[in-house]
Each structure stands twice: as C-alpha cells, then as structure tokens.
Amino acid sequence: MSDSSKEDYSDYFEVTPWKVEGSVDYARLIKKFGTQEITDELLEKFKSFTGELHPLLEHKFFFSHRDLDWILNKYENNEKFYLYTGRGPSGMVHLGHLMPWFLTKHLQDKFDSNLLFQITDDEKFLYGNKSMEEINRNVYENILDIIAIGFNKSKTKIIVNSKHIKHLYSTSLEIAKRITFSTAKSIFGFTNSTNIGMIGFPPLQGVPCFLPSILEGRPTPVLIPAAIDQDPYWRLTRDIAEKIGFYKPAQIHSKFLPSLQTVGKMSSSDPETAIFTTDDLDVIEKKISNTFTGGQPTISLQKKLGGNPGVCSVFSYLKYMFDTPAESNERELRCRSGNLLCGECKNDLSSHSTSFISIFQQKREKAKDLVSEFMYSEDR
Ligand code: TYM
C-alpha cells in the first residue's frame, strides 16, 4: 500500500526563501516569523466583501497574514489596494506555484485590483548555477503560466527584473541604503561565502511593494499573496517602509503543497517531487502512481488500522486542489476507518490532475499571443 518510506516525525524543519526542509509545523512558524494566524473572525470579515470564501481560504491553506485586517479596513474606507506576487524562474512551474496565483486571481476579481507580477531572473541567476540563457528561457515559459491563470489583462503587469531595472533601480537604492548587512544576515542567514550579488538582491524584491504608490502618486496599500517562504523579504521591506514614506505591505501566506516523494515542498530542481504544468500527461500519471501516501504497508493492515491522511501527499493534493471541503472530510473519514485504499485516491488524483493540466496547457498555448500585452511599461 504505502509505496514510500518517507515518514519523518522529527521536530526539525527550516523555511527560507531558498529552502524548505523537514516537516513544517505551521503554528510554530507563525511564532518564529512573528506573523498572525488567519482567524475565523477575519475570514468572516473577508467574506463580507467577497460574498463567498475561496476554497484555499476555507481549507486554511492560506493560514497566516500580516495586516490583512488593516488592508480590508482601508478597502472599506474606499482605499483600493494593489496585489503583488511573483516567480523566481529557476525552472518550469509546478502545481505548488499555482496555489498563490489562484488566490491572487480570485482577489483580483473580487476586489478589482491592479496586480504587479515580478519575475526575479536576477535572483535565480545569482542563486544556483544556471546560465542567464537558461533563465531567460524559463522566464518566457513561466510568463505563459502566469497568463494562463487568467489574470485581467488590463489590470496586470509583469515585471522582469533585468529587463525593467530602470524602473526599479532608484527605489531599490532607497531601500538598500537603509538596510545594514547585519540585518540582512540575520533575516536571510547570509554568510561569508554568500556571493555579494545575493546579499544585494533583497531590495529589488521589495520595490514592487512601493511601486504602486509611485505609479498612483499617493500612498497605496499593497497585499502580497505568497507561500510563507517569502516572508523574510517582507519583514525587511516592512522595517523600512514608513521611513521612506510608504505603507508597510500586507501579506497573506500559504502553506506548501508538499513534495510527491519526501517531506518538504515540491521543488523545481527535483522533477520527481513535483507535477509541472509542462509535463506530458503520461508522465503525470506515472509520478502519481509512485507518490508517497499515508497508507499502511498492506491492504489488510489498511483495512484494519486505516491510513493517515495527515502525512499523505495524495490526500493533500486532492484536498487543496480538487476536493470540496465536504468531499475532503468524507475522504478523510473513509481513509482513517480503513474503507478507502490508496489506489482509489491515486486514481482520483491522476484523473483530476491530467484533465486540469491538459486544459491549462491549452491556455498556455493561447498565452503565446498575449505576452507583450502583459509586460510592464510606464505608460500603462
Ligand atoms: P518562487 O518562484 O520560489 O515561488 C513562486 C511562488 O510560489 C510559492 N511556492 C509555493 N506555494 C505552495 N506550495 C509550494 N510547494 C510552493 N513553492 C513555492 C512561493 O511562495 C511564491 O509565492 N523570490 C520569489 C519570486 C518573487 C515573489 C515576489 C514571490 C518575487 N516577488 C512576491 C511572491 C511574492 C521566488 O523565487 O518565488
């Protein structure tokens, strides 16, 4: 039944913008990062604007925030906010990356927000050993994914750092001047062997937090949907925001869609751990058939003892991507009571994923004609 020996019940985990390791304890992470839990009360407030709760909020996949209540109050008082999110083009896009983008699209639709979408090609060149040529190919492929999400063309602008640097540079200098190496070291864990490009990079990821205020000519609130690994950047940006006359950016943080194979998150650099939007459908089926589950070693033990959805990647994918909350609860009950075998869940995931990806791939094809319309330019 369980076709992997992945279980890791140790307490160790680490989350940085470049590394997610171990079995993440999200409640502990909130304390460690100093963020706020998204409470039921806050969700109710959210719902009063949106009329419904997006499943990623209902499932608490988005679980933490900074100043989400503040930004909703601003909205209530007729101060509209920008959305800001991004992608580091280290490879192809996987299902995990899509999760914050799904919520971003929902927020754009519900709050009629402008969106800045930053692509940090510089970051991915500096971190790791890919050539700029390879990164440029990824940038193009990743842009197709971003457009395929269905963002509103007239309200979305994609910024590619190396291409649009002249629009970013002066604000990045304002930020950089106010951050000491000692602060950057303690937030990001830089060491003497970190290349100085990486040490100088964080202000650039901070710039789109402030760009809306510059574009609009008045202080403009910004909400950043992302997984919680990106939070260190916002800690840094929030520290200096008011010193240079801007609002602190607000955030809404998600958990990680887990790896298919081991504890930790899906990773672009290890193809077996993730389902990519560019994977052939038969490759997806094969990956899912080899996925880690929370099942028992044999069918008879599964029927007797039940499985453990809490550590099952297949269950997580179904829960966060395809099942409604009611379907997911039902699946969990059947699994725990031994009435559901891993094969059935894998089949469900396989058929949902392949039909989702085949539709998504058609949208990626259509996106090829739209790239220039989504790119940032000052005269928007
Ligand atoms: P990147 O390319 O690592 O990730 C892109 C977005 O996907 C989120 N993410 C995940 N979400 C759920 N499950 C996963 N397994 C998973 N893996 C990654 C990330 O949190 C991110 O939201 N430096 C950034 C690019 C960036 C950015 C931003 C991201 C620039 N500006 C503003 C968010 C917001 C990066 O390399 O992301």
mmCIF file of C-alpha atoms and ligand atoms in Angstrom, residues 17-18 61 84-90 94-101 118-120 123-124 201 205 208 224-230 233-234 254-259 265-267, ligand 1:
data_model
loop_
_atom_site.group_PDB
_atom_site.id
_atom_site.type_symbol
_atom_site.label_atom_id
_atom_site.label_comp_id
_atom_site.label_asym_id
_atom_site.label_seq_id
_atom_site.Cartn_x
_atom_site.Cartn_y
_atom_site.Cartn_z
ATOM 1 C CA PRO A 17 13.064 31.775 0.517
ATOM 2 C CA TRP A 18 15.503 29.233 -0.962
ATOM 3 C CA PHE A 61 -4.280 26.565 3.056
ATOM 4 C CA TYR A 84 1.806 41.971 -5.769
ATOM 5 C CA THR A 85 3.168 38.484 -6.287
ATOM 6 C CA GLY A 86 6.000 36.826 -8.186
ATOM 7 C CA ARG A 87 8.074 33.991 -9.526
ATOM 8 C CA GLY A 88 11.782 33.138 -9.462
ATOM 9 C CA PRO A 89 12.358 31.419 -12.807
ATOM 10 C CA SER A 90 14.567 28.551 -11.661
ATOM 11 C CA HIS A 94 4.729 23.283 -10.722
ATOM 12 C CA LEU A 95 1.335 22.941 -9.077
ATOM 13 C CA GLY A 96 2.647 24.422 -5.802
ATOM 14 C CA HIS A 97 3.492 27.713 -7.507
ATOM 15 C CA LEU A 98 -0.026 27.932 -8.896
ATOM 16 C CA MET A 99 -1.646 27.969 -5.458
ATOM 17 C CA PRO A 100 -0.781 31.584 -4.506
ATOM 18 C CA TRP A 101 -1.574 32.614 -8.072
ATOM 19 C CA GLN A 118 7.563 40.297 -10.511
ATOM 20 C CA ILE A 119 9.917 37.796 -12.131
ATOM 21 C CA THR A 120 13.237 37.670 -10.302
ATOM 22 C CA GLU A 123 17.772 36.197 -8.073
ATOM 23 C CA LYS A 124 17.743 32.841 -9.842
ATOM 24 C CA PHE A 201 19.372 41.356 -4.140
ATOM 25 C CA GLN A 205 12.119 42.152 -4.386
ATOM 26 C CA PRO A 208 7.030 46.384 -6.099
ATOM 27 C CA ILE A 224 1.079 40.135 -1.273
ATOM 28 C CA PRO A 225 -0.260 36.587 -1.666
ATOM 29 C CA ALA A 226 2.607 34.049 -1.483
ATOM 30 C CA ALA A 227 3.671 30.948 0.394
ATOM 31 C CA ILE A 228 5.259 31.759 3.739
ATOM 32 C CA ASP A 229 8.800 31.101 2.472
ATOM 33 C CA GLN A 230 8.827 34.631 1.005
ATOM 34 C CA TYR A 233 11.621 39.680 2.229
ATOM 35 C CA TRP A 234 8.563 41.432 3.624
ATOM 36 C CA SER A 254 0.001 29.942 2.289
ATOM 37 C CA LYS A 255 1.346 26.600 3.384
ATOM 38 C CA PHE A 256 3.302 24.477 0.902
ATOM 39 C CA LEU A 257 1.860 21.922 -1.402
ATOM 40 C CA PRO A 258 4.044 19.005 -0.334
ATOM 41 C CA SER A 259 6.589 17.100 -2.347
ATOM 42 C CA LYS A 265 7.842 21.283 -0.557
ATOM 43 C CA MET A 266 7.660 20.496 -4.260
ATOM 44 C CA SER A 267 10.861 21.592 -5.926
HETATM 45 P P1 TYM B 1 9.239 31.022 -6.330
HETATM 46 O O1 TYM B 1 9.422 31.005 -7.792
HETATM 47 O O2 TYM B 1 10.112 30.144 -5.490
HETATM 48 O O3 TYM B 1 7.752 30.668 -5.988
HETATM 49 C C1 TYM B 1 6.672 31.319 -6.643
HETATM 50 C C2 TYM B 1 5.504 31.358 -5.668
HETATM 51 O O4 TYM B 1 5.113 30.034 -5.305
HETATM 52 C C3 TYM B 1 5.178 29.867 -3.898
HETATM 53 N N1 TYM B 1 5.544 28.452 -3.700
HETATM 54 C C4 TYM B 1 4.672 27.517 -3.242
HETATM 55 N N2 TYM B 1 3.409 27.619 -2.840
HETATM 56 C C5 TYM B 1 2.787 26.492 -2.424
HETATM 57 N N3 TYM B 1 3.380 25.267 -2.422
HETATM 58 C C6 TYM B 1 4.657 25.122 -2.827
HETATM 59 N N4 TYM B 1 5.213 23.918 -2.814
HETATM 60 C C7 TYM B 1 5.369 26.287 -3.274
HETATM 61 N N5 TYM B 1 6.621 26.518 -3.740
HETATM 62 C C8 TYM B 1 6.701 27.845 -3.996
HETATM 63 C C9 TYM B 1 6.179 30.896 -3.418
HETATM 64 O O5 TYM B 1 5.971 31.265 -2.074
HETATM 65 C C10 TYM B 1 5.860 32.056 -4.361
HETATM 66 O O6 TYM B 1 4.723 32.751 -3.899
HETATM 67 N N6 TYM B 1 11.662 35.223 -4.921
HETATM 68 C C11 TYM B 1 10.392 34.676 -5.373
HETATM 69 C C12 TYM B 1 9.808 35.467 -6.560
HETATM 70 C C13 TYM B 1 9.064 36.695 -6.118
HETATM 71 C C14 TYM B 1 7.883 36.732 -5.333
HETATM 72 C C15 TYM B 1 7.542 38.092 -5.188
HETATM 73 C C16 TYM B 1 7.065 35.700 -4.811
HETATM 74 C C17 TYM B 1 9.404 37.991 -6.387
HETATM 75 N N7 TYM B 1 8.481 38.824 -5.834
HETATM 76 C C18 TYM B 1 6.385 38.478 -4.484
HETATM 77 C C19 TYM B 1 5.935 36.084 -4.105
HETATM 78 C C20 TYM B 1 5.600 37.432 -3.945
HETATM 79 C C21 TYM B 1 10.550 33.233 -5.781
HETATM 80 O O7 TYM B 1 11.629 32.773 -6.102
HETATM 81 O O8 TYM B 1 9.350 32.528 -5.816
#
